[in-house]
Short mmCIF file of C-alpha atoms in Angstrom, two decimals:
data_model
loop_
_atom_site.label_atom_id
_atom_site.label_comp_id
_atom_site.label_asym_id
_atom_site.label_seq_id
_atom_site.Cartn_x
_atom_site.Cartn_y
_atom_site.Cartn_z
CA MET A 118 97.65 78.56 68.66
CA CYS A 119 99.96 77.60 71.41
CA ALA A 120 98.49 77.48 74.83
CA SER A 121 101.35 79.34 76.43
CA LYS A 122 100.56 82.33 73.64
CA ILE A 123 96.93 82.85 75.25
CA ASN A 124 97.19 85.86 76.61
CA ARG A 125 95.00 85.16 80.04
CA GLU A 126 93.08 87.93 81.94
CA ARG A 127 92.91 87.59 85.65
CA THR A 128 89.92 87.55 87.36
CA LEU A 129 88.69 89.72 90.14
CA LEU A 130 89.02 86.70 92.62
CA GLY A 131 92.20 85.63 90.74
CA SER A 132 93.83 89.17 91.25
CA VAL A 133 92.68 89.41 95.14
CA LEU A 134 93.93 86.23 95.90
CA THR A 135 97.47 86.35 94.12
CA ASN A 136 97.46 90.24 95.69
CA ARG A 137 97.53 92.17 92.34
CA CYS A 138 96.80 95.41 91.58
CA PRO A 139 92.93 96.01 91.38
CA HIS A 140 93.71 98.81 88.11
CA CYS A 141 95.68 96.65 85.66
CA ARG A 142 95.54 92.84 87.70
CA GLN A 143 99.52 92.58 87.06
CA GLY A 144 101.61 94.45 89.39
CA LYS A 145 102.13 93.30 93.27
CA LEU A 146 101.06 94.85 95.94
CA PHE A 147 102.92 93.72 97.95
CA ALA A 148 107.13 94.68 97.59
CA ASN A 149 108.29 90.74 99.39
CA PRO A 150 106.29 88.66 97.85
CA ASN A 151 106.98 86.43 101.27
CA PRO A 152 104.03 86.74 103.51
CA TYR A 153 106.70 85.94 106.74
CA GLN A 154 109.42 87.84 106.73
CA PHE A 155 107.92 90.12 109.17
CA LYS A 156 109.61 93.39 108.93
CA THR A 157 108.63 93.61 105.40
CA THR A 158 104.85 91.72 106.02
CA MET A 159 103.11 94.56 104.92
CA ARG A 160 105.57 97.10 102.93
CA MET A 161 103.91 98.03 99.75
CA PRO A 162 105.26 100.58 96.89
CA GLU A 163 103.77 103.82 96.66
CA HIS A 164 102.62 103.04 92.84
CA CYS A 165 101.89 99.99 90.80
CA PRO A 166 105.08 99.28 88.74
CA VAL A 167 103.17 98.21 85.87
CA CYS A 168 100.45 100.92 85.76
CA GLY A 169 101.11 103.49 87.55
CA GLN A 170 98.12 102.95 90.45
CA ARG A 171 98.61 104.97 93.78
CA TYR A 172 98.46 101.59 96.27
CA GLU A 173 97.39 104.68 99.47
CA LEU A 174 94.36 106.50 98.07
CA GLN A 175 94.29 108.95 100.95
CA THR A 176 95.92 108.98 104.16
CA GLY A 177 94.91 106.34 107.03
CA PHE A 178 92.75 104.20 103.32
CA TYR A 179 94.06 101.16 104.85
CA PHE A 180 92.51 101.36 108.44
CA GLY A 181 89.19 99.92 106.69
CA THR A 182 90.66 96.51 106.72
CA GLY A 183 90.23 95.77 110.41
CA TYR A 184 87.08 94.94 108.90
CA VAL A 185 87.74 93.03 106.54
CA SER A 186 90.23 90.51 108.08
CA TYR A 187 87.90 90.29 111.19
CA GLY A 188 85.41 88.54 108.46
CA LEU A 189 87.56 86.54 107.43
CA SER A 190 88.70 85.42 110.76
CA VAL A 191 85.18 84.48 111.28
CA ALA A 192 84.51 82.90 108.55
CA LEU A 193 88.20 81.16 108.66
CA LEU A 194 87.21 80.08 112.77
CA ALA A 195 83.57 78.99 111.32
CA VAL A 196 84.89 76.34 108.58
CA ILE A 197 86.98 75.37 111.14
CA PHE A 198 84.42 74.23 113.62
CA VAL A 199 82.16 73.24 111.02
CA GLY A 200 84.86 70.67 109.64
CA TRP A 201 85.89 69.15 113.15
CA ALA A 202 81.93 68.89 114.07
CA VAL A 203 81.42 66.79 110.75
CA LEU A 204 84.67 64.63 110.47
CA ALA A 205 85.19 64.17 114.75
CA GLY A 206 81.92 65.39 116.44
CA LEU A 207 82.25 68.01 119.02
CA SER A 208 81.39 67.01 122.83
CA PHE A 209 82.01 68.64 126.02
CA ARG A 210 82.41 65.01 127.32
CA ASP A 211 85.52 64.38 125.67
CA ASN A 212 86.88 68.28 125.66
CA SER A 213 87.06 68.05 121.36
CA ILE A 214 85.36 71.47 121.31
CA PHE A 215 88.30 72.76 123.72
CA TRP A 216 90.81 70.78 120.91
CA CYS A 217 88.30 72.38 117.88
CA LEU A 218 88.86 75.80 119.77
CA GLY A 219 93.06 75.09 120.28
CA THR A 220 93.31 73.98 116.49
CA GLY A 221 91.38 77.19 115.18
CA ILE A 222 93.16 79.64 117.47
CA ALA A 223 96.30 78.34 116.21
CA MET A 224 95.15 78.40 112.47
CA LEU A 225 94.35 81.88 112.65
CA ILE A 226 97.61 82.90 114.32
CA ALA A 227 99.63 81.22 111.57
CA LEU A 228 97.91 82.24 109.02
CA GLN A 229 97.51 86.04 110.19
CA PRO A 230 99.82 87.47 107.52
CA VAL A 231 98.27 85.81 104.75
CA LEU A 232 95.00 86.98 106.53
CA GLN A 233 96.22 90.86 107.05
CA ARG A 234 97.75 90.70 103.20
CA LEU A 235 94.32 89.46 101.35
CA ALA A 236 92.34 91.92 103.69
CA ARG A 237 93.98 94.78 101.90
CA SER A 238 93.95 93.45 98.87
CA ILE A 239 90.03 92.95 99.16
CA TRP A 240 89.92 96.95 100.63
CA ILE A 241 91.68 98.02 97.48
CA ALA A 242 89.36 96.15 95.51
CA PHE A 243 86.33 97.77 96.41
CA PHE A 244 87.70 101.31 95.62
CA VAL A 245 89.60 101.03 92.62
CA ARG A 246 87.68 99.47 89.37
CA TYR A 247 89.63 97.26 86.40
CA ASP A 248 90.47 98.96 83.00
CA LYS A 249 91.30 96.19 80.86
CA ASP A 250 92.56 99.01 78.90
CA TRP A 251 95.02 100.75 81.05
CA ALA A 252 97.85 100.97 79.08
CA THR A 253 96.37 102.74 76.05
CA SER A 254 93.65 105.18 77.82
CA GLY A 255 96.40 107.42 78.52
CA GLN A 256 95.05 108.08 82.69
CA ASN A 257 97.34 105.20 84.30
CA THR A 258 98.25 107.47 86.95
CA GLU A 259 96.58 108.64 89.71
CA ILE A 260 93.36 106.68 89.07
CA PHE A 261 90.74 106.69 91.98
CA VAL A 262 88.02 104.82 91.71
#
């Protein structure tokens, strides 16, 4: 069989990282693929264009993404801090700790649109189950958990 004909299903991690619908793992979660177009960064369609899954399960559903975004931000800063400590060392004598902190803050600000989208993708993946037979199951709209 030709390698291009193999039907490869996305994993949960793959669908979260590529911002795909957690129900079918094919439809896009965001209307615009570029997170740095700030007017449309968080714009999402109401339903998945592939399987019909509602993206906002209830009013205020995405308020919980603040906790996920906070965790992602802390994890990013921890990775930067550990990486800086291993590669360059940290010291108050040469102000390297302040350079590390400045680098971490700059990267956090630069990656904020990506982290916000990732937080939404993780949050909806907590609540919507994957159904590999969604096309034949007949329940391809209004899926709640």
